Amino acid sequence: MIEANFGWDEGFQRLNLARTCLEHRTTVYSLVSPFDGFSIIKEADDALILFLLCVDPQAQHQKIGTTAIEQMKREAAETGRRLTGTVLPGNDVGSFYTGLGFNIRFDQSGKRVLLYNA
């Protein structure tokens, strides 16, 4: 999907992901294997911004993503911030997020923006 929508440059993608992981809070999830998924959170004064949530297809449906989102929601509530993020075009996860209490809106560029109202 990413390649079809944006093109792909492996070197750029690796460098960009490594830089992003270092600049923001990255959490690795291990349930089935040592590396079942990860999340990257950007922190702002008024929000926790879900930058990326990935779960290995072989580890999906084990509640890894749900548990990660529930923890993010608790942290946002405890710190008085909102939880928000963006869904990439072509990524069909809307029902996952709406099932966890998110509202999905489209921004001016057509990206799906997640908004959780605690």
PDB file of N, CA and C in Angstrom, residues 9-82:
ATOM      1  N   ASP A   9      11.555   4.248  -0.946  1.00  0.00           N
ATOM      2  CA  ASP A   9      13.005   4.352  -0.973  1.00  0.00           C
ATOM      3  C   ASP A   9      13.483   3.710   0.319  1.00  0.00           C
ATOM      4  N   GLU A  10      13.991   2.489   0.237  1.00  0.00           N
ATOM      5  CA  GLU A  10      14.338   1.713   1.431  1.00  0.00           C
ATOM      6  C   GLU A  10      15.312   2.454   2.342  1.00  0.00           C
ATOM      7  N   GLY A  11      16.362   3.042   1.775  1.00  0.00           N
ATOM      8  CA  GLY A  11      17.344   3.760   2.582  1.00  0.00           C
ATOM      9  C   GLY A  11      16.716   4.921   3.328  1.00  0.00           C
ATOM     10  N   PHE A  12      15.904   5.706   2.614  1.00  0.00           N
ATOM     11  CA  PHE A  12      15.231   6.842   3.248  1.00  0.00           C
ATOM     12  C   PHE A  12      14.297   6.369   4.348  1.00  0.00           C
ATOM     13  N   GLN A  13      13.521   5.309   4.077  1.00  0.00           N
ATOM     14  CA  GLN A  13      12.568   4.817   5.069  1.00  0.00           C
ATOM     15  C   GLN A  13      13.278   4.333   6.328  1.00  0.00           C
ATOM     16  N   ARG A  14      14.371   3.617   6.182  1.00  0.00           N
ATOM     17  CA  ARG A  14      15.118   3.126   7.347  1.00  0.00           C
ATOM     18  C   ARG A  14      15.688   4.291   8.155  1.00  0.00           C
ATOM     19  N   LEU A  15      16.270   5.256   7.482  1.00  0.00           N
ATOM     20  CA  LEU A  15      16.840   6.415   8.152  1.00  0.00           C
ATOM     21  C   LEU A  15      15.760   7.221   8.868  1.00  0.00           C
ATOM     22  N   ASN A  16      14.647   7.453   8.202  1.00  0.00           N
ATOM     23  CA  ASN A  16      13.552   8.226   8.777  1.00  0.00           C
ATOM     24  C   ASN A  16      12.960   7.520   9.999  1.00  0.00           C
ATOM     25  N   LEU A  17      12.768   6.203   9.918  1.00  0.00           N
ATOM     26  CA  LEU A  17      12.214   5.465  11.052  1.00  0.00           C
ATOM     27  C   LEU A  17      13.195   5.462  12.223  1.00  0.00           C
ATOM     28  N   ALA A  18      14.478   5.267  11.950  1.00  0.00           N
ATOM     29  CA  ALA A  18      15.481   5.280  13.018  1.00  0.00           C
ATOM     30  C   ALA A  18      15.511   6.637  13.710  1.00  0.00           C
ATOM     31  N   ARG A  19      15.468   7.723  12.933  1.00  0.00           N
ATOM     32  CA  ARG A  19      15.468   9.072  13.508  1.00  0.00           C
ATOM     33  C   ARG A  19      14.207   9.294  14.339  1.00  0.00           C
ATOM     34  N   THR A  20      13.071   8.861  13.818  1.00  0.00           N
ATOM     35  CA  THR A  20      11.804   9.028  14.530  1.00  0.00           C
ATOM     36  C   THR A  20      11.811   8.248  15.841  1.00  0.00           C
ATOM     37  N   CYS A  21      12.346   7.020  15.817  1.00  0.00           N
ATOM     38  CA  CYS A  21      12.397   6.206  17.035  1.00  0.00           C
ATOM     39  C   CYS A  21      13.262   6.860  18.101  1.00  0.00           C
ATOM     40  N   LEU A  22      14.315   7.523  17.694  1.00  0.00           N
ATOM     41  CA  LEU A  22      15.197   8.178  18.658  1.00  0.00           C
ATOM     42  C   LEU A  22      14.600   9.472  19.203  1.00  0.00           C
ATOM     43  N   GLU A  23      13.835  10.181  18.384  1.00  0.00           N
ATOM     44  CA  GLU A  23      13.296  11.484  18.782  1.00  0.00           C
ATOM     45  C   GLU A  23      12.046  11.373  19.638  1.00  0.00           C
ATOM     46  N   HIS A  24      11.348  10.248  19.581  1.00  0.00           N
ATOM     47  CA  HIS A  24      10.072  10.101  20.278  1.00  0.00           C
ATOM     48  C   HIS A  24      10.077   8.819  21.104  1.00  0.00           C
ATOM     49  N   ARG A  25       9.059   8.655  21.897  1.00  0.00           N
ATOM     50  CA  ARG A  25       8.983   7.488  22.771  1.00  0.00           C
ATOM     51  C   ARG A  25       8.542   6.259  21.966  1.00  0.00           C
ATOM     52  N   THR A  26       9.399   5.263  21.962  1.00  0.00           N
ATOM     53  CA  THR A  26       9.120   4.022  21.248  1.00  0.00           C
ATOM     54  C   THR A  26       8.942   2.901  22.263  1.00  0.00           C
ATOM     55  N   THR A  27       7.887   2.114  22.095  1.00  0.00           N
ATOM     56  CA  THR A  27       7.621   0.976  22.966  1.00  0.00           C
ATOM     57  C   THR A  27       7.538  -0.273  22.103  1.00  0.00           C
ATOM     58  N   VAL A  28       8.228  -1.317  22.517  1.00  0.00           N
ATOM     59  CA  VAL A  28       8.193  -2.599  21.806  1.00  0.00           C
ATOM     60  C   VAL A  28       7.300  -3.545  22.598  1.00  0.00           C
ATOM     61  N   TYR A  29       6.446  -4.286  21.888  1.00  0.00           N
ATOM     62  CA  TYR A  29       5.513  -5.214  22.522  1.00  0.00           C
ATOM     63  C   TYR A  29       5.944  -6.649  22.227  1.00  0.00           C
ATOM     64  N   SER A  30       6.002  -7.466  23.282  1.00  0.00           N
ATOM     65  CA  SER A  30       6.394  -8.870  23.164  1.00  0.00           C
ATOM     66  C   SER A  30       5.344  -9.716  23.858  1.00  0.00           C
ATOM     67  N   LEU A  31       4.682 -10.538  23.096  1.00  0.00           N
ATOM     68  CA  LEU A  31       3.701 -11.454  23.667  1.00  0.00           C
ATOM     69  C   LEU A  31       3.926 -12.840  23.085  1.00  0.00           C
ATOM     70  N   VAL A  32       3.884 -12.945  21.777  1.00  0.00           N
ATOM     71  CA  VAL A  32       4.064 -14.212  21.090  1.00  0.00           C
ATOM     72  C   VAL A  32       5.548 -14.443  20.794  1.00  0.00           C
ATOM     73  N   SER A  33       6.242 -13.393  20.377  1.00  0.00           N
ATOM     74  CA  SER A  33       7.669 -13.467  20.068  1.00  0.00           C
ATOM     75  C   SER A  33       8.351 -12.247  20.697  1.00  0.00           C
ATOM     76  N   PRO A  34       9.681 -12.177  20.638  1.00  0.00           N
ATOM     77  CA  PRO A  34      10.365 -11.027  21.248  1.00  0.00           C
ATOM     78  C   PRO A  34      10.016  -9.681  20.617  1.00  0.00           C
ATOM     79  N   PHE A  35       9.509  -9.684  19.401  1.00  0.00           N
ATOM     80  CA  PHE A  35       9.168  -8.427  18.735  1.00  0.00           C
ATOM     81  C   PHE A  35       7.861  -8.604  17.978  1.00  0.00           C
ATOM     82  N   ASP A  36       6.741  -8.401  18.691  1.00  0.00           N
ATOM     83  CA  ASP A  36       5.421  -8.559  18.082  1.00  0.00           C
ATOM     84  C   ASP A  36       4.878  -7.260  17.505  1.00  0.00           C
ATOM     85  N   GLY A  37       5.406  -6.144  17.960  1.00  0.00           N
ATOM     86  CA  GLY A  37       4.929  -4.868  17.466  1.00  0.00           C
ATOM     87  C   GLY A  37       5.604  -3.729  18.188  1.00  0.00           C
ATOM     88  N   PHE A  38       5.259  -2.525  17.780  1.00  0.00           N
ATOM     89  CA  PHE A  38       5.816  -1.348  18.435  1.00  0.00           C
ATOM     90  C   PHE A  38       4.903  -0.160  18.220  1.00  0.00           C
ATOM     91  N   SER A  39       5.076   0.830  19.080  1.00  0.00           N
ATOM     92  CA  SER A  39       4.364   2.094  18.911  1.00  0.00           C
ATOM     93  C   SER A  39       5.360   3.225  19.067  1.00  0.00           C
ATOM     94  N   ILE A  40       5.063   4.330  18.419  1.00  0.00           N
ATOM     95  CA  ILE A  40       5.856   5.543  18.555  1.00  0.00           C
ATOM     96  C   ILE A  40       4.896   6.659  18.932  1.00  0.00           C
ATOM     97  N   ILE A  41       5.185   7.320  20.043  1.00  0.00           N
ATOM     98  CA  ILE A  41       4.357   8.406  20.557  1.00  0.00           C
ATOM     99  C   ILE A  41       5.153   9.702  20.533  1.00  0.00           C
ATOM    100  N   LYS A  42       4.571  10.728  19.959  1.00  0.00           N
ATOM    101  CA  LYS A  42       5.126  12.077  20.070  1.00  0.00           C
ATOM    102  C   LYS A  42       4.405  12.747  21.225  1.00  0.00           C
ATOM    103  N   GLU A  43       5.149  13.443  22.062  1.00  0.00           N
ATOM    104  CA  GLU A  43       4.533  14.111  23.200  1.00  0.00           C
ATOM    105  C   GLU A  43       4.479  15.613  22.961  1.00  0.00           C
ATOM    106  N   ALA A  44       3.314  16.180  23.177  1.00  0.00           N
ATOM    107  CA  ALA A  44       3.117  17.628  23.114  1.00  0.00           C
ATOM    108  C   ALA A  44       2.528  18.062  24.448  1.00  0.00           C
ATOM    109  N   ASP A  45       2.545  19.360  24.704  1.00  0.00           N
ATOM    110  CA  ASP A  45       2.008  19.866  25.970  1.00  0.00           C
ATOM    111  C   ASP A  45       0.554  19.467  26.172  1.00  0.00           C
ATOM    112  N   ASP A  46      -0.246  19.519  25.097  1.00  0.00           N
ATOM    113  CA  ASP A  46      -1.677  19.266  25.219  1.00  0.00           C
ATOM    114  C   ASP A  46      -2.125  17.924  24.659  1.00  0.00           C
ATOM    115  N   ALA A  47      -1.184  17.111  24.128  1.00  0.00           N
ATOM    116  CA  ALA A  47      -1.597  15.863  23.478  1.00  0.00           C
ATOM    117  C   ALA A  47      -0.497  14.813  23.492  1.00  0.00           C
ATOM    118  N   LEU A  48      -0.942  13.574  23.483  1.00  0.00           N
ATOM    119  CA  LEU A  48      -0.100  12.449  23.108  1.00  0.00           C
ATOM    120  C   LEU A  48      -0.486  12.146  21.673  1.00  0.00           C
ATOM    121  N   ILE A  49       0.479  12.096  20.800  1.00  0.00           N
ATOM    122  CA  ILE A  49       0.197  11.906  19.390  1.00  0.00           C
ATOM    123  C   ILE A  49       0.706  10.532  18.971  1.00  0.00           C
ATOM    124  N   LEU A  50      -0.217   9.652  18.619  1.00  0.00           N
ATOM    125  CA  LEU A  50       0.149   8.333  18.143  1.00  0.00           C
ATOM    126  C   LEU A  50       0.718   8.486  16.741  1.00  0.00           C
ATOM    127  N   PHE A  51       2.021   8.356  16.622  1.00  0.00           N
ATOM    128  CA  PHE A  51       2.698   8.509  15.337  1.00  0.00           C
ATOM    129  C   PHE A  51       2.626   7.217  14.545  1.00  0.00           C
ATOM    130  N   LEU A  52       2.804   6.084  15.243  1.00  0.00           N
ATOM    131  CA  LEU A  52       2.822   4.802  14.541  1.00  0.00           C
ATOM    132  C   LEU A  52       2.505   3.686  15.513  1.00  0.00           C
ATOM    133  N   LEU A  53       1.645   2.776  15.108  1.00  0.00           N
ATOM    134  CA  LEU A  53       1.353   1.554  15.856  1.00  0.00           C
ATOM    135  C   LEU A  53       1.394   0.418  14.852  1.00  0.00           C
ATOM    136  N   CYS A  54       2.314  -0.504  15.053  1.00  0.00           N
ATOM    137  CA  CYS A  54       2.462  -1.650  14.145  1.00  0.00           C
ATOM    138  C   CYS A  54       2.458  -2.935  14.954  1.00  0.00           C
ATOM    139  N   VAL A  55       1.693  -3.912  14.481  1.00  0.00           N
ATOM    140  CA  VAL A  55       1.675  -5.238  15.094  1.00  0.00           C
ATOM    141  C   VAL A  55       1.935  -6.246  13.978  1.00  0.00           C
ATOM    142  N   ASP A  56       2.885  -7.130  14.216  1.00  0.00           N
ATOM    143  CA  ASP A  56       3.212  -8.172  13.245  1.00  0.00           C
ATOM    144  C   ASP A  56       1.940  -8.941  12.903  1.00  0.00           C
ATOM    145  N   PRO A  57       1.678  -9.199  11.624  1.00  0.00           N
ATOM    146  CA  PRO A  57       0.459  -9.927  11.244  1.00  0.00           C
ATOM    147  C   PRO A  57       0.304 -11.264  11.973  1.00  0.00           C
ATOM    148  N   GLN A  58       1.405 -11.943  12.288  1.00  0.00           N
ATOM    149  CA  GLN A  58       1.319 -13.221  12.991  1.00  0.00           C
ATOM    150  C   GLN A  58       0.925 -13.051  14.458  1.00  0.00           C
ATOM    151  N   ALA A  59       1.054 -11.836  14.986  1.00  0.00           N
ATOM    152  CA  ALA A  59       0.713 -11.568  16.390  1.00  0.00           C
ATOM    153  C   ALA A  59      -0.604 -10.808  16.526  1.00  0.00           C
ATOM    154  N   GLN A  60      -1.245 -10.509  15.411  1.00  0.00           N
ATOM    155  CA  GLN A  60      -2.504  -9.774  15.487  1.00  0.00           C
ATOM    156  C   GLN A  60      -3.597 -10.644  16.100  1.00  0.00           C
ATOM    157  N   HIS A  61      -4.618  -9.993  16.619  1.00  0.00           N
ATOM    158  CA  HIS A  61      -5.756 -10.637  17.282  1.00  0.00           C
ATOM    159  C   HIS A  61      -5.351 -11.267  18.608  1.00  0.00           C
ATOM    160  N   GLN A  62      -4.265 -10.737  19.215  1.00  0.00           N
ATOM    161  CA  GLN A  62      -3.825 -11.170  20.533  1.00  0.00           C
ATOM    162  C   GLN A  62      -3.987 -10.033  21.549  1.00  0.00           C
ATOM    163  N   LYS A  63      -4.668  -8.953  21.154  1.00  0.00           N
ATOM    164  CA  LYS A  63      -4.946  -7.786  22.004  1.00  0.00           C
ATOM    165  C   LYS A  63      -3.715  -6.908  22.239  1.00  0.00           C
ATOM    166  N   ILE A  64      -2.671  -7.050  21.430  1.00  0.00           N
ATOM    167  CA  ILE A  64      -1.475  -6.218  21.579  1.00  0.00           C
ATOM    168  C   ILE A  64      -1.814  -4.768  21.266  1.00  0.00           C
ATOM    169  N   GLY A  65      -2.435  -4.514  20.130  1.00  0.00           N
ATOM    170  CA  GLY A  65      -2.800  -3.147  19.754  1.00  0.00           C
ATOM    171  C   GLY A  65      -3.811  -2.544  20.712  1.00  0.00           C
ATOM    172  N   THR A  66      -4.793  -3.327  21.083  1.00  0.00           N
ATOM    173  CA  THR A  66      -5.817  -2.849  22.020  1.00  0.00           C
ATOM    174  C   THR A  66      -5.198  -2.485  23.361  1.00  0.00           C
ATOM    175  N   THR A  67      -4.327  -3.339  23.876  1.00  0.00           N
ATOM    176  CA  THR A  67      -3.665  -3.062  25.149  1.00  0.00           C
ATOM    177  C   THR A  67      -2.810  -1.802  25.051  1.00  0.00           C
ATOM    178  N   ALA A  68      -2.097  -1.647  23.947  1.00  0.00           N
ATOM    179  CA  ALA A  68      -1.264  -0.451  23.748  1.00  0.00           C
ATOM    180  C   ALA A  68      -2.125   0.806  23.751  1.00  0.00           C
ATOM    181  N   ILE A  69      -3.238   0.794  23.025  1.00  0.00           N
ATOM    182  CA  ILE A  69      -4.118   1.969  22.953  1.00  0.00           C
ATOM    183  C   ILE A  69      -4.732   2.253  24.312  1.00  0.00           C
ATOM    184  N   GLU A  70      -5.165   1.236  25.027  1.00  0.00           N
ATOM    185  CA  GLU A  70      -5.757   1.444  26.356  1.00  0.00           C
ATOM    186  C   GLU A  70      -4.753   2.104  27.295  1.00  0.00           C
ATOM    187  N   GLN A  71      -3.477   1.696  27.230  1.00  0.00           N
ATOM    188  CA  GLN A  71      -2.450   2.317  28.061  1.00  0.00           C
ATOM    189  C   GLN A  71      -2.261   3.776  27.658  1.00  0.00           C
ATOM    190  N   MET A  72      -2.263   4.060  26.372  1.00  0.00           N
ATOM    191  CA  MET A  72      -2.120   5.444  25.903  1.00  0.00           C
ATOM    192  C   MET A  72      -3.293   6.300  26.370  1.00  0.00           C
ATOM    193  N   LYS A  73      -4.497   5.744  26.326  1.00  0.00           N
ATOM    194  CA  LYS A  73      -5.678   6.482  26.781  1.00  0.00           C
ATOM    195  C   LYS A  73      -5.575   6.799  28.273  1.00  0.00           C
ATOM    196  N   ARG A  74      -5.118   5.830  29.066  1.00  0.00           N
ATOM    197  CA  ARG A  74      -4.950   6.064  30.515  1.00  0.00           C
ATOM    198  C   ARG A  74      -3.921   7.164  30.761  1.00  0.00           C
ATOM    199  N   GLU A  75      -2.803   7.093  30.061  1.00  0.00           N
ATOM    200  CA  GLU A  75      -1.769   8.109  30.245  1.00  0.00           C
ATOM    201  C   GLU A  75      -2.272   9.488  29.846  1.00  0.00           C
ATOM    202  N   ALA A  76      -2.984   9.568  28.744  1.00  0.00           N
ATOM    203  CA  ALA A  76      -3.525  10.861  28.312  1.00  0.00           C
ATOM    204  C   ALA A  76      -4.465  11.417  29.377  1.00  0.00           C
ATOM    205  N   ALA A  77      -5.351  10.569  29.912  1.00  0.00           N
ATOM    206  CA  ALA A  77      -6.295  11.016  30.938  1.00  0.00           C
ATOM    207  C   ALA A  77      -5.560  11.451  32.211  1.00  0.00           C
ATOM    208  N   GLU A  78      -4.554  10.686  32.624  1.00  0.00           N
ATOM    209  CA  GLU A  78      -3.814  11.001  33.847  1.00  0.00           C
ATOM    210  C   GLU A  78      -3.021  12.298  33.737  1.00  0.00           C
ATOM    211  N   THR A  79      -2.603  12.649  32.534  1.00  0.00           N
ATOM    212  CA  THR A  79      -1.797  13.858  32.333  1.00  0.00           C
ATOM    213  C   THR A  79      -2.610  15.028  31.789  1.00  0.00           C
ATOM    214  N   GLY A  80      -3.921  14.831  31.625  1.00  0.00           N
ATOM    215  CA  GLY A  80      -4.783  15.911  31.152  1.00  0.00           C
ATOM    216  C   GLY A  80      -4.568  16.279  29.694  1.00  0.00           C
ATOM    217  N   ARG A  81      -4.097  15.321  28.907  1.00  0.00           N
ATOM    218  CA  ARG A  81      -3.882  15.576  27.479  1.00  0.00           C
ATOM    219  C   ARG A  81      -4.859  14.760  26.657  1.00  0.00           C
ATOM    220  N   ARG A  82      -5.021  15.155  25.427  1.00  0.00           N
ATOM    221  CA  ARG A  82      -5.852  14.367  24.526  1.00  0.00           C
ATOM    222  C   ARG A  82      -4.959  13.379  23.791  1.00  0.00           C
TER     223      ARG A  82
END
